[in-house]
Structure formats: C-alpha cells, structure tokens
mmCIF file of C-alpha atoms and ligand atoms in Angstrom:
data_model
loop_
_atom_site.group_PDB
_atom_site.id
_atom_site.type_symbol
_atom_site.label_atom_id
_atom_site.label_comp_id
_atom_site.label_asym_id
_atom_site.label_seq_id
_atom_site.Cartn_x
_atom_site.Cartn_y
_atom_site.Cartn_z
ATOM 1 C CA MET A 1 -5.957 32.443 -14.579
ATOM 2 C CA THR A 2 -4.159 35.579 -15.730
ATOM 3 C CA ALA A 3 -0.356 35.586 -15.874
ATOM 4 C CA PRO A 4 1.037 33.464 -13.050
ATOM 5 C CA LEU A 5 4.034 35.353 -11.824
ATOM 6 C CA VAL A 6 5.607 32.979 -9.333
ATOM 7 C CA LEU A 7 6.658 29.475 -10.383
ATOM 8 C CA VAL A 8 7.266 26.823 -7.736
ATOM 9 C CA THR A 9 8.892 23.680 -9.113
ATOM 10 C CA GLY A 10 8.246 20.751 -6.777
ATOM 11 C CA GLY A 11 5.237 22.605 -5.380
ATOM 12 C CA ALA A 12 3.369 19.383 -4.590
ATOM 13 C CA GLY A 13 6.112 18.317 -2.196
ATOM 14 C CA PHE A 14 6.497 18.884 1.513
ATOM 15 C CA LEU A 15 8.199 22.306 1.464
ATOM 16 C CA GLY A 16 6.770 23.401 -1.878
ATOM 17 C CA SER A 17 3.151 22.996 -0.822
ATOM 18 C CA HIS A 18 3.687 25.109 2.308
ATOM 19 C CA LEU A 19 5.488 27.700 0.199
ATOM 20 C CA CYS A 20 2.496 27.843 -2.196
ATOM 21 C CA ASP A 21 0.172 28.454 0.762
ATOM 22 C CA ARG A 22 2.278 31.384 1.927
ATOM 23 C CA LEU A 23 2.693 32.911 -1.543
ATOM 24 C CA LEU A 24 -1.035 32.691 -2.242
ATOM 25 C CA ALA A 25 -1.915 34.088 1.181
ATOM 26 C CA ARG A 26 0.160 37.174 0.474
ATOM 27 C CA GLY A 27 -1.551 37.710 -2.898
ATOM 28 C CA ASP A 28 0.857 36.190 -5.438
ATOM 29 C CA ALA A 29 -0.324 34.200 -8.447
ATOM 30 C CA VAL A 30 1.347 30.778 -8.388
ATOM 31 C CA LEU A 31 2.119 28.143 -10.999
ATOM 32 C CA VAL A 32 3.413 24.733 -9.906
ATOM 33 C CA LEU A 33 5.389 22.331 -12.075
ATOM 34 C CA ASP A 34 5.678 18.911 -10.470
ATOM 35 C CA ASP A 35 6.047 15.367 -11.777
ATOM 36 C CA PHE A 36 4.506 13.867 -8.598
ATOM 37 C CA SER A 37 7.445 11.480 -8.227
ATOM 38 C CA THR A 38 7.711 12.156 -4.493
ATOM 39 C CA GLY A 39 5.031 14.802 -4.059
ATOM 40 C CA ASP A 40 1.337 14.461 -3.644
ATOM 41 C CA ALA A 41 -1.387 16.515 -5.310
ATOM 42 C CA SER A 42 -3.409 16.074 -2.121
ATOM 43 C CA HIS A 43 -1.005 18.547 -0.459
ATOM 44 C CA LEU A 44 -2.551 21.187 -2.713
ATOM 45 C CA ALA A 45 -6.109 19.865 -2.842
ATOM 46 C CA HIS A 46 -7.325 22.339 -0.195
ATOM 47 C CA LEU A 47 -6.607 25.142 -2.670
ATOM 48 C CA ALA A 48 -9.446 23.970 -4.903
ATOM 49 C CA ALA A 49 -11.909 25.255 -2.314
ATOM 50 C CA SER A 50 -9.903 28.273 -1.240
ATOM 51 C CA PRO A 51 -10.458 31.911 -2.240
ATOM 52 C CA HIS A 52 -7.034 31.730 -3.917
ATOM 53 C CA ARG A 53 -8.007 29.104 -6.482
ATOM 54 C CA ASP A 54 -8.143 31.596 -9.371
ATOM 55 C CA ARG A 55 -4.523 32.500 -8.724
ATOM 56 C CA PHE A 56 -3.251 28.906 -8.643
ATOM 57 C CA THR A 57 -2.309 26.507 -11.452
ATOM 58 C CA LEU A 58 -0.830 23.019 -11.176
ATOM 59 C CA ARG A 59 0.841 21.315 -14.117
ATOM 60 C CA GLN A 60 2.419 17.902 -14.217
ATOM 61 C CA HIS A 61 5.888 18.147 -15.713
ATOM 62 C CA ASP A 62 9.360 16.665 -15.201
ATOM 63 C CA ILE A 63 11.672 19.689 -14.972
ATOM 64 C CA ALA A 64 14.596 17.658 -16.341
ATOM 65 C CA GLN A 65 12.692 17.497 -19.647
ATOM 66 C CA PRO A 66 12.388 20.579 -21.887
ATOM 67 C CA TRP A 67 9.870 22.933 -20.341
ATOM 68 C CA PRO A 68 6.459 23.554 -21.939
ATOM 69 C CA ALA A 69 6.631 26.303 -24.543
ATOM 70 C CA ASP A 70 3.362 27.854 -23.411
ATOM 71 C CA LEU A 71 4.426 28.915 -19.904
ATOM 72 C CA PRO A 72 3.254 32.446 -19.138
ATOM 73 C CA PRO A 73 5.856 35.121 -18.272
ATOM 74 C CA LEU A 74 7.419 34.473 -14.889
ATOM 75 C CA ARG A 75 8.640 36.981 -12.340
ATOM 76 C CA ARG A 76 10.057 34.618 -9.723
ATOM 77 C CA ILE A 77 11.075 30.931 -9.825
ATOM 78 C CA TYR A 78 11.483 28.890 -6.656
ATOM 79 C CA ASN A 79 13.311 25.748 -7.807
ATOM 80 C CA LEU A 80 12.402 23.105 -5.233
ATOM 81 C CA ALA A 81 11.848 20.083 -7.471
ATOM 82 C CA CYS A 82 14.106 17.229 -6.369
ATOM 83 C CA PRO A 83 13.515 14.205 -4.155
ATOM 84 C CA ALA A 84 14.842 15.101 -0.703
ATOM 85 C CA SER A 85 14.724 11.793 1.136
ATOM 86 C CA PRO A 86 17.761 9.499 0.683
ATOM 87 C CA ALA A 87 15.464 6.511 0.143
ATOM 88 C CA HIS A 88 13.938 8.271 -2.845
ATOM 89 C CA TYR A 89 16.923 9.943 -4.412
ATOM 90 C CA GLN A 90 19.039 6.802 -4.206
ATOM 91 C CA ARG A 91 16.393 4.657 -5.875
ATOM 92 C CA HIS A 92 16.704 6.586 -9.154
ATOM 93 C CA PRO A 93 20.139 8.210 -8.986
ATOM 94 C CA VAL A 94 20.293 9.137 -12.681
ATOM 95 C CA GLN A 95 16.955 10.927 -12.604
ATOM 96 C CA THR A 96 17.970 12.649 -9.346
ATOM 97 C CA THR A 97 21.174 13.943 -10.947
ATOM 98 C CA LEU A 98 19.327 15.124 -14.053
ATOM 99 C CA THR A 99 16.635 16.851 -11.993
ATOM 100 C CA SER A 100 19.244 18.971 -10.218
ATOM 101 C CA THR A 101 21.353 19.677 -13.315
ATOM 102 C CA LEU A 102 19.106 19.747 -16.405
ATOM 103 C CA GLY A 103 16.187 20.949 -14.269
ATOM 104 C CA MET A 104 18.292 23.832 -12.943
ATOM 105 C CA TRP A 105 19.433 24.663 -16.473
ATOM 106 C CA HIS A 106 15.835 24.789 -17.706
ATOM 107 C CA ALA A 107 14.839 27.001 -14.774
ATOM 108 C CA LEU A 108 17.698 29.387 -15.532
ATOM 109 C CA GLU A 109 16.792 29.467 -19.247
ATOM 110 C CA ALA A 110 13.195 30.341 -18.355
ATOM 111 C CA ALA A 111 14.457 33.029 -15.991
ATOM 112 C CA ARG A 112 16.690 34.524 -18.672
ATOM 113 C CA ARG A 113 13.802 34.572 -21.150
ATOM 114 C CA ASP A 114 11.503 36.401 -18.748
ATOM 115 C CA GLY A 115 14.006 38.390 -16.681
ATOM 116 C CA ALA A 116 12.840 36.429 -13.637
ATOM 117 C CA ARG A 117 14.729 35.879 -10.390
ATOM 118 C CA VAL A 118 15.523 32.245 -9.484
ATOM 119 C CA LEU A 119 15.896 30.797 -6.007
ATOM 120 C CA GLN A 120 17.612 27.423 -5.833
ATOM 121 C CA ALA A 121 16.777 25.151 -2.888
ATOM 122 C CA SER A 122 20.219 23.732 -2.236
ATOM 123 C CA THR A 123 21.105 21.654 0.751
ATOM 124 C CA SER A 124 23.432 21.100 3.675
ATOM 125 C CA GLU A 125 24.397 17.920 1.803
ATOM 126 C CA VAL A 126 26.751 20.072 -0.297
ATOM 127 C CA TYR A 127 28.940 19.955 2.843
ATOM 128 C CA GLY A 128 28.939 16.125 2.711
ATOM 129 C CA ASP A 129 30.279 14.480 5.882
ATOM 130 C CA PRO A 130 31.676 17.752 7.212
ATOM 131 C CA GLU A 131 35.130 18.168 8.709
ATOM 132 C CA GLU A 132 34.224 21.644 9.945
ATOM 133 C CA HIS A 133 31.632 22.252 12.626
ATOM 134 C CA PRO A 134 29.274 24.054 12.603
ATOM 135 C CA GLN A 135 29.065 24.493 8.844
ATOM 136 C CA ALA A 136 29.433 28.043 7.556
ATOM 137 C CA GLU A 137 28.766 28.911 3.918
ATOM 138 C CA SER A 138 32.512 29.403 3.393
ATOM 139 C CA TYR A 139 33.140 25.686 4.083
ATOM 140 C CA ARG A 140 33.669 23.887 0.771
ATOM 141 C CA GLY A 141 32.517 20.490 1.873
ATOM 142 C CA HIS A 142 33.638 16.893 2.082
ATOM 143 C CA VAL A 143 31.575 15.001 -0.474
ATOM 144 C CA ASN A 144 32.243 11.591 -1.965
ATOM 145 C CA PRO A 145 31.638 12.190 -5.688
ATOM 146 C CA ILE A 146 31.027 8.505 -6.466
ATOM 147 C CA GLY A 147 29.160 7.364 -3.350
ATOM 148 C CA PRO A 148 25.459 6.476 -3.124
ATOM 149 C CA ARG A 149 24.552 9.998 -1.983
ATOM 150 C CA ALA A 150 26.500 11.708 -4.781
ATOM 151 C CA CYS A 151 23.517 11.888 -7.155
ATOM 152 C CA TYR A 152 21.947 14.292 -4.679
ATOM 153 C CA ASP A 153 24.981 16.023 -3.151
ATOM 154 C CA GLU A 154 26.908 16.562 -6.373
ATOM 155 C CA GLY A 155 23.728 17.323 -8.341
ATOM 156 C CA LYS A 156 23.004 20.152 -5.900
ATOM 157 C CA ARG A 157 26.604 21.358 -6.078
ATOM 158 C CA VAL A 158 26.400 21.564 -9.883
ATOM 159 C CA ALA A 159 23.065 23.377 -9.577
ATOM 160 C CA GLU A 160 24.771 26.007 -7.403
ATOM 161 C CA THR A 161 27.580 26.234 -9.974
ATOM 162 C CA LEU A 162 25.064 26.746 -12.778
ATOM 163 C CA CYS A 163 23.301 29.507 -10.831
ATOM 164 C CA MET A 164 26.531 31.429 -10.314
ATOM 165 C CA ALA A 165 27.674 30.788 -13.899
ATOM 166 C CA TRP A 166 24.362 32.177 -15.201
ATOM 167 C CA HIS A 167 24.695 35.143 -12.911
ATOM 168 C CA ARG A 168 28.225 35.905 -14.127
ATOM 169 C CA GLU A 169 27.624 35.213 -17.805
ATOM 170 C CA HIS A 170 24.073 36.488 -18.276
ATOM 171 C CA GLY A 171 23.578 38.787 -15.296
ATOM 172 C CA SER A 172 20.637 36.652 -14.134
ATOM 173 C CA GLU A 173 19.323 37.285 -10.636
ATOM 174 C CA VAL A 174 19.931 34.139 -8.586
ATOM 175 C CA ARG A 175 19.451 33.262 -4.943
ATOM 176 C CA ILE A 176 20.891 30.131 -3.298
ATOM 177 C CA VAL A 177 19.757 28.741 0.049
ATOM 178 C CA ARG A 178 21.314 25.701 1.687
ATOM 179 C CA LEU A 179 18.543 24.038 3.635
ATOM 180 C CA PHE A 180 19.256 21.848 6.638
ATOM 181 C CA ASN A 181 16.759 19.202 7.840
ATOM 182 C CA SER A 182 13.266 20.591 7.832
ATOM 183 C CA TYR A 183 10.176 18.843 9.200
ATOM 184 C CA GLY A 184 6.489 19.395 9.798
ATOM 185 C CA PRO A 185 3.020 18.454 8.559
ATOM 186 C CA ARG A 186 2.882 16.958 5.019
ATOM 187 C CA LEU A 187 5.999 14.913 5.443
ATOM 188 C CA ARG A 188 4.956 11.601 3.983
ATOM 189 C CA PRO A 189 4.862 8.454 6.041
ATOM 190 C CA GLY A 190 7.404 5.914 4.898
ATOM 191 C CA ASP A 191 9.523 8.263 2.808
ATOM 192 C CA GLY A 192 12.587 7.543 4.893
ATOM 193 C CA ARG A 193 13.120 10.832 6.727
ATOM 194 C CA VAL A 194 14.049 10.495 10.338
ATOM 195 C CA VAL A 195 11.301 12.675 11.854
ATOM 196 C CA SER A 196 8.401 11.112 9.939
ATOM 197 C CA ASN A 197 9.896 7.622 10.380
ATOM 198 C CA PHE A 198 10.060 7.988 14.148
ATOM 199 C CA ILE A 199 6.577 9.511 14.474
ATOM 200 C CA VAL A 200 4.909 6.859 12.318
ATOM 201 C CA GLN A 201 6.765 4.046 14.064
ATOM 202 C CA ALA A 202 5.859 5.453 17.500
ATOM 203 C CA LEU A 203 2.171 5.876 16.593
ATOM 204 C CA ARG A 204 2.049 2.344 15.205
ATOM 205 C CA GLY A 205 3.755 0.887 18.275
ATOM 206 C CA GLU A 206 6.659 -0.388 16.173
ATOM 207 C CA PRO A 207 10.332 -0.122 17.138
ATOM 208 C CA LEU A 208 11.994 3.188 16.216
ATOM 209 C CA THR A 209 14.855 2.494 13.805
ATOM 210 C CA VAL A 210 18.089 4.207 14.814
ATOM 211 C CA TYR A 211 21.082 3.834 12.496
ATOM 212 C CA GLY A 212 24.447 3.410 14.199
ATOM 213 C CA ASP A 213 24.586 4.215 17.916
ATOM 214 C CA GLY A 214 22.323 7.260 17.474
ATOM 215 C CA SER A 215 25.055 9.705 18.511
ATOM 216 C CA GLN A 216 25.120 11.352 15.060
ATOM 217 C CA THR A 217 23.603 14.813 15.243
ATOM 218 C CA ARG A 218 21.125 16.732 13.137
ATOM 219 C CA SER A 219 19.421 20.077 13.538
ATOM 220 C CA PHE A 220 15.724 20.207 12.765
ATOM 221 C CA CYS A 221 13.962 23.292 11.469
ATOM 222 C CA TYR A 222 10.172 23.571 11.534
ATOM 223 C CA VAL A 223 8.611 24.066 8.100
ATOM 224 C CA ASP A 224 7.095 27.497 8.885
ATOM 225 C CA ASP A 225 10.542 28.828 9.757
ATOM 226 C CA THR A 226 12.064 27.283 6.618
ATOM 227 C CA VAL A 227 9.414 28.796 4.344
ATOM 228 C CA ASP A 228 9.819 32.171 6.031
ATOM 229 C CA GLY A 229 13.539 31.963 5.203
ATOM 230 C CA LEU A 230 12.822 31.080 1.556
ATOM 231 C CA LEU A 231 10.554 34.116 1.162
ATOM 232 C CA ARG A 232 13.049 36.446 2.824
ATOM 233 C CA MET A 233 15.884 35.145 0.665
ATOM 234 C CA MET A 234 13.930 35.561 -2.564
ATOM 235 C CA ASP A 235 13.184 39.172 -1.613
ATOM 236 C CA SER A 236 16.746 39.898 -0.490
ATOM 237 C CA ALA A 237 19.501 41.674 -2.373
ATOM 238 C CA ILE A 238 22.178 38.965 -2.112
ATOM 239 C CA GLU A 239 22.879 35.872 -4.201
ATOM 240 C CA GLY A 240 24.022 33.745 -1.280
ATOM 241 C CA PRO A 241 24.567 30.975 -0.569
ATOM 242 C CA ILE A 242 22.801 31.308 2.761
ATOM 243 C CA ASN A 243 22.324 28.519 5.287
ATOM 244 C CA LEU A 244 18.754 28.071 6.536
ATOM 245 C CA GLY A 245 18.378 25.675 9.414
ATOM 246 C CA ASN A 246 17.977 25.405 13.129
ATOM 247 C CA PRO A 247 21.321 25.694 14.932
ATOM 248 C CA VAL A 248 20.090 23.694 17.920
ATOM 249 C CA GLU A 249 21.777 20.325 17.518
ATOM 250 C CA HIS A 250 20.256 17.034 18.682
ATOM 251 C CA THR A 251 21.505 13.480 18.538
ATOM 252 C CA VAL A 252 19.267 11.101 16.639
ATOM 253 C CA LEU A 253 18.798 9.169 19.871
ATOM 254 C CA GLU A 254 17.553 12.324 21.635
ATOM 255 C CA LEU A 255 15.067 12.857 18.830
ATOM 256 C CA ALA A 256 13.809 9.268 19.169
ATOM 257 C CA GLU A 257 13.347 9.692 22.922
ATOM 258 C CA LEU A 258 11.522 13.008 22.473
ATOM 259 C CA VAL A 259 9.150 11.471 19.918
ATOM 260 C CA LEU A 260 8.440 8.602 22.302
ATOM 261 C CA ARG A 261 7.657 11.045 25.114
ATOM 262 C CA LEU A 262 5.434 13.332 23.010
ATOM 263 C CA THR A 263 3.480 10.472 21.443
ATOM 264 C CA GLY A 264 3.247 8.535 24.723
ATOM 265 C CA SER A 265 4.411 5.492 22.779
ATOM 266 C CA ARG A 266 5.932 2.413 24.398
ATOM 267 C CA SER A 267 7.865 1.473 21.261
ATOM 268 C CA ALA A 268 11.389 0.149 21.684
ATOM 269 C CA ILE A 269 14.455 1.582 19.918
ATOM 270 C CA GLU A 270 16.047 -0.765 17.397
ATOM 271 C CA ARG A 271 19.585 -0.229 16.089
ATOM 272 C CA ARG A 272 20.696 -0.867 12.507
ATOM 273 C CA PRO A 273 24.098 -0.397 10.802
ATOM 274 C CA LEU A 274 24.977 3.150 9.754
ATOM 275 C CA PRO A 275 24.619 3.621 5.957
ATOM 276 C CA PRO A 276 27.762 4.612 3.971
ATOM 277 C CA ASP A 277 28.692 8.323 3.863
ATOM 278 C CA ASP A 278 26.104 9.186 6.522
ATOM 279 C CA PRO A 279 27.140 12.578 7.964
ATOM 280 C CA LYS A 280 28.084 12.347 11.643
ATOM 281 C CA ARG A 281 27.415 15.945 12.591
ATOM 282 C CA ARG A 282 25.197 18.584 11.099
ATOM 283 C CA ARG A 283 24.635 22.081 12.421
ATOM 284 C CA PRO A 284 24.290 25.276 10.436
ATOM 285 C CA ASP A 285 26.101 28.477 11.183
ATOM 286 C CA ILE A 286 23.239 30.899 10.490
ATOM 287 C CA SER A 287 25.076 34.163 11.122
ATOM 288 C CA ARG A 288 24.680 35.186 7.470
ATOM 289 C CA ALA A 289 20.923 34.528 7.523
ATOM 290 C CA GLY A 290 20.670 36.613 10.693
ATOM 291 C CA HIS A 291 22.709 39.443 9.223
ATOM 292 C CA HIS A 292 21.274 39.593 5.690
ATOM 293 C CA LEU A 293 17.735 38.298 6.173
ATOM 294 C CA GLN A 294 17.080 39.063 9.869
ATOM 295 C CA TRP A 295 16.081 35.410 10.000
ATOM 296 C CA SER A 296 16.365 32.850 12.750
ATOM 297 C CA PRO A 297 14.096 29.924 13.602
ATOM 298 C CA ARG A 298 11.298 30.649 16.072
ATOM 299 C CA VAL A 299 9.650 27.264 16.604
ATOM 300 C CA SER A 300 11.205 24.938 19.191
ATOM 301 C CA LEU A 301 11.696 21.275 18.333
ATOM 302 C CA GLU A 302 9.149 20.263 20.952
ATOM 303 C CA ASP A 303 6.453 22.640 19.620
ATOM 304 C CA GLY A 304 7.153 21.677 16.023
ATOM 305 C CA LEU A 305 7.029 17.980 16.831
ATOM 306 C CA ARG A 306 3.671 18.433 18.584
ATOM 307 C CA GLU A 307 2.229 19.973 15.385
ATOM 308 C CA THR A 308 3.741 17.231 13.249
ATOM 309 C CA ILE A 309 2.515 14.448 15.517
ATOM 310 C CA ALA A 310 -0.991 15.970 15.476
ATOM 311 C CA TYR A 311 -0.869 15.878 11.659
ATOM 312 C CA PHE A 312 0.077 12.209 11.590
ATOM 313 C CA ARG A 313 -2.522 11.351 14.227
ATOM 314 C CA GLN A 314 -5.373 12.743 12.112
ATOM 315 C CA MET A 315 -4.138 10.942 8.998
ATOM 316 C CA PRO A 316 -6.293 7.943 8.044
ATOM 317 C CA ALA A 317 -4.701 4.783 9.455
ATOM 318 C CA ALA A 318 -4.437 3.331 5.953
ATOM 319 C CA ASP A 319 -2.199 6.232 4.891
ATOM 320 C CA ALA A 320 -0.122 6.455 8.041
ATOM 321 C CA GLY A 321 0.398 2.716 8.008
ATOM 322 C CA SER A 322 1.372 2.443 4.382
ATOM 323 C CA ALA A 323 5.130 2.616 4.310
ATOM 324 C CA GLN A 324 5.108 1.651 0.627
ATOM 325 C CA ARG A 325 2.615 4.211 -0.541
ATOM 326 C CA PHE A 326 5.159 6.796 -1.630
ATOM 327 C CA SER A 327 8.072 4.566 -2.317
ATOM 328 C CA THR A 328 7.965 4.378 -6.095
ATOM 329 C CA MET A 329 9.644 7.339 -7.689
ATOM 330 C CA ASN A 330 8.581 8.275 -11.196
ATOM 331 C CA GLU A 331 5.254 6.533 -10.931
ATOM 332 C CA PRO A 332 2.767 9.384 -10.661
ATOM 333 C CA ILE A 333 0.896 8.940 -7.421
ATOM 334 C CA ALA A 334 -1.780 11.373 -8.394
ATOM 335 C CA SER A 335 -3.710 11.292 -11.585
ATOM 336 C CA THR A 336 -3.588 15.062 -11.952
ATOM 337 C CA SER A 337 -2.351 16.030 -15.380
ATOM 338 C CA SER A 338 -1.954 19.540 -16.675
ATOM 339 C CA GLY A 339 -4.740 21.615 -15.321
ATOM 340 C CA VAL A 340 -6.043 23.993 -12.765
ATOM 341 C CA LEU A 341 -6.818 22.770 -9.299
HETATM 342 N N1 LIG B 401 13.011 19.050 3.511
HETATM 343 C C1 LIG B 401 14.286 19.164 3.825
HETATM 344 O O1 LIG B 401 14.678 18.892 4.959
HETATM 345 C C2 LIG B 401 15.278 19.650 2.804
HETATM 346 C C3 LIG B 401 16.624 19.818 3.197
HETATM 347 C C4 LIG B 401 17.532 20.246 2.239
HETATM 348 C C5 LIG B 401 17.130 20.564 0.959
HETATM 349 N N2 LIG B 401 15.821 20.387 0.628
HETATM 350 C C6 LIG B 401 15.439 20.680 -0.770
HETATM 351 O O2 LIG B 401 14.193 21.341 -0.800
HETATM 352 C C7 LIG B 401 13.431 20.887 -1.926
HETATM 353 C C8 LIG B 401 12.068 20.397 -1.467
HETATM 354 O O3 LIG B 401 12.251 19.339 -0.541
HETATM 355 P P1 LIG B 401 11.012 18.566 0.079
HETATM 356 O O4 LIG B 401 11.414 18.158 1.439
HETATM 357 O O5 LIG B 401 9.779 19.344 -0.105
HETATM 358 O O6 LIG B 401 11.010 17.270 -0.847
HETATM 359 P P2 LIG B 401 9.753 16.490 -1.488
HETATM 360 O O7 LIG B 401 10.304 15.220 -2.023
HETATM 361 O O8 LIG B 401 8.638 16.442 -0.515
HETATM 362 O O9 LIG B 401 9.339 17.463 -2.660
HETATM 363 C C9 LIG B 401 10.014 17.493 -3.883
HETATM 364 C C10 LIG B 401 8.960 17.728 -4.966
HETATM 365 O O10 LIG B 401 9.641 17.792 -6.227
HETATM 366 C C11 LIG B 401 8.940 16.969 -7.152
HETATM 367 N N3 LIG B 401 9.912 16.523 -8.137
HETATM 368 C C12 LIG B 401 10.965 15.700 -7.971
HETATM 369 N N4 LIG B 401 11.634 15.547 -9.128
HETATM 370 C C13 LIG B 401 10.982 16.298 -10.050
HETATM 371 C C14 LIG B 401 11.176 16.563 -11.419
HETATM 372 N N5 LIG B 401 12.196 16.011 -12.102
HETATM 373 N N6 LIG B 401 10.311 17.378 -12.042
HETATM 374 C C15 LIG B 401 9.270 17.949 -11.381
HETATM 375 N N7 LIG B 401 9.031 17.735 -10.079
HETATM 376 C C16 LIG B 401 9.884 16.912 -9.427
HETATM 377 C C17 LIG B 401 8.335 15.851 -6.326
HETATM 378 O O11 LIG B 401 7.247 15.216 -6.934
HETATM 379 C C18 LIG B 401 7.940 16.603 -5.066
HETATM 380 O O12 LIG B 401 6.657 17.153 -5.189
HETATM 381 C C19 LIG B 401 14.277 19.812 -2.613
HETATM 382 O O13 LIG B 401 14.959 20.409 -3.695
HETATM 383 C C20 LIG B 401 15.254 19.385 -1.560
HETATM 384 O O14 LIG B 401 16.472 18.952 -2.111
HETATM 385 C C21 LIG B 401 14.896 19.948 1.506
#
C-alpha cells in the first residue's frame, strides 16, 4: 500500500471498524493500530475481499507502548483505542489508564511529527454521575477519581487535557468528541454493554439483567449516526469538545421491554444491585453538534435495535452464546500480527 493517510487506533473495535468502512468507502487510505484486547479482526475481515483492500493496512500494536518507528506519514489520526465496556476496562484498570494517557501522548507525538490532525474519542463518562441534566459541554463533571470507573473516566479526562495542552503548546490540530452510548451491529456478545446484553439474553431465552430498579436513564445512538458525527468533527474547524449522542432518553427498563417486544422473547427481567458510581441519568445536550457540525441523530431506537437484533440473529449460535469469548483483555483474540488484510 502507498502512504496510508488516515490512522484509526482501535479500528478492530465496534466503532472503529464501522469508521474504517466509511473512510474506505469515501476513498481514504486507512491504517489500523489495534492490540485486539477487546476488538476482533473479524470485524475487518470483509475488507480482504473488498475493492478497498489495497488502501487498508492492519497492524497489531498496543498504543500505550512506543509506536513503531516505520509508520508512514499520517494526515489524520482517529484515536479510538480504549476498552469501552465497564466489564473490560475495570478488569485491567492500569492498562486502561495507560491506554488513554500514554496512548494519547503517543498519538499526539505522531501528529506533531507529521503535522496530522488528531480526533480523540472521549466519552460522556467525563461527566461522571452528573449533577446537571442534560449534560452540556460546559459542565465540568462529577467523577470519583478513586472509584472503580476512574481508570476510564479520569483516563479520558487526562486525554482531553493532553489534547488541549498539545494544541496550546505545539499548535497541533486537535478535535475532541464526547461520545454517549452507541450501539449497533458488531457489538460483541457478552462484553457487558446493556444493549448487547439484553439482545443476547432475549435471543437465548435467559432473564434480562437489570441493575437497580431500572429507572436510571441512558440515551442510545445508532452506530451510523455516531460515525457520521466523528467524520464531521474531524473535518470541522473547531477543537471541541462536542457531545455526540442521541438526546432521546430512555430508562433501562424501557430498553429491556423494547428488546423483549422486538425479539418476541418471553424472557423475564431479573434485578441485580446497582454497581458503585453508576450514573443515574445520561442525556447529551447536542446543541453544539447541531450548530457546528449540522449533526443530529437520524436513526430511531426502534429502527437501530431492529438492525442490531438482525445482526445477532445471524451470528452463529456458538458465538452469540459465548459470554466468555471476549472477556479476557490483553489476550489477543485474533492471531493477526502486523500485516495487510
Ligand atoms: N461505544 C460507545 O458507546 C462509546 C461511548 C463513549 C466513548 N466511546 C469510545 O470510543 C472508542 C471506541 O469504542 P468501542 O465501543 O468501539 O470499543 P471497543 O472495545 O469495541 O473498541 C476498542 C478497540 O480498541 C482496541 N484497544 C484497546 N486498548 C488498546 C491499546 N492499548 N492499543 C491498541 N488498541 C487497543 C481494542 O482491541 C478494540 O479494538 C473508545 O475509545 C471508547 O472509549 C465509545
């Protein structure tokens, strides 16, 4: 492949793999760095047979480690590498923290070397358990710096700090998006996210696990809308941060009932104790995204869930039923080493 211009860290993950599809479809050359800790090379396997294959390279690398010296010049860096599911990021909290901090630093160093623009995939978790509702970008958050979620929340906060520090000190072009819950095909069964948990449990006829009384709210954004927002932000003229998420708020119980209806499942709903520091309400104020990016979500929760359920239905039963399959962070789940898909 000639010079890959767009780097996607975490490109084998849920969001990253969809982003690669969109970048390649619009003609970009794409390089992925991924350690396969929570991602899956199979999310990118279709590219091997696609007309885009000559413009796509996949390399196995932990972004918290020094980056390979032989990377070609980069024009854009989408920094998505980081486990996103609480089950994963809490299992290896040190590595999670280092991925967001050292990984961000390495991305910014690479950007400075090449004069590239960096987009950081930050998160609504920087708002912690919010005391302000809905959450606007001006809200500074309510995060427990020593709690079990801190490796993720505080890691992402430091990553934002590093981006702005680089921008001020080195004039680097940075873009920060704060993503709220996103869902869609290529979520992995058993990785602990509420949408994939409910769908897999419903399809298997098992009880749907609701933590607390289910009255806590989340807003769910379909992956196509999220990726559209990432592309618009990268091409925009502002640093951000910008919230990207669906402002339609649902209780977790409502989501469980909708999944039951759309799957036609007779599963029961089973309640478990609420984990510590679990946010009670989550809804983005997306006025800035509307104003600066002309972005707002287009896909309704019902339509998006139908697509996601169809994806899980066609998955081989062995995969959909294997809650453990993706549970071991840092053990590569694909044998892909450096190389071109
Ligand atoms: N999906 C969401 O709802 C959501 C919400 C907020 C923020 N985000 C952020 O978006 C990004 C992508 O999320 P996702 O849902 O696709 O998660 P994911 O776990 O599916 O993908 C993350 C990818 O990063 C890779 N990775 C993890 N640590 C790495 C490291 N040290 N070096 C190289 N690769 C590494 C994983 O193998 C995986 O392929 C993450 O940074 C996450 O924090 C996602």
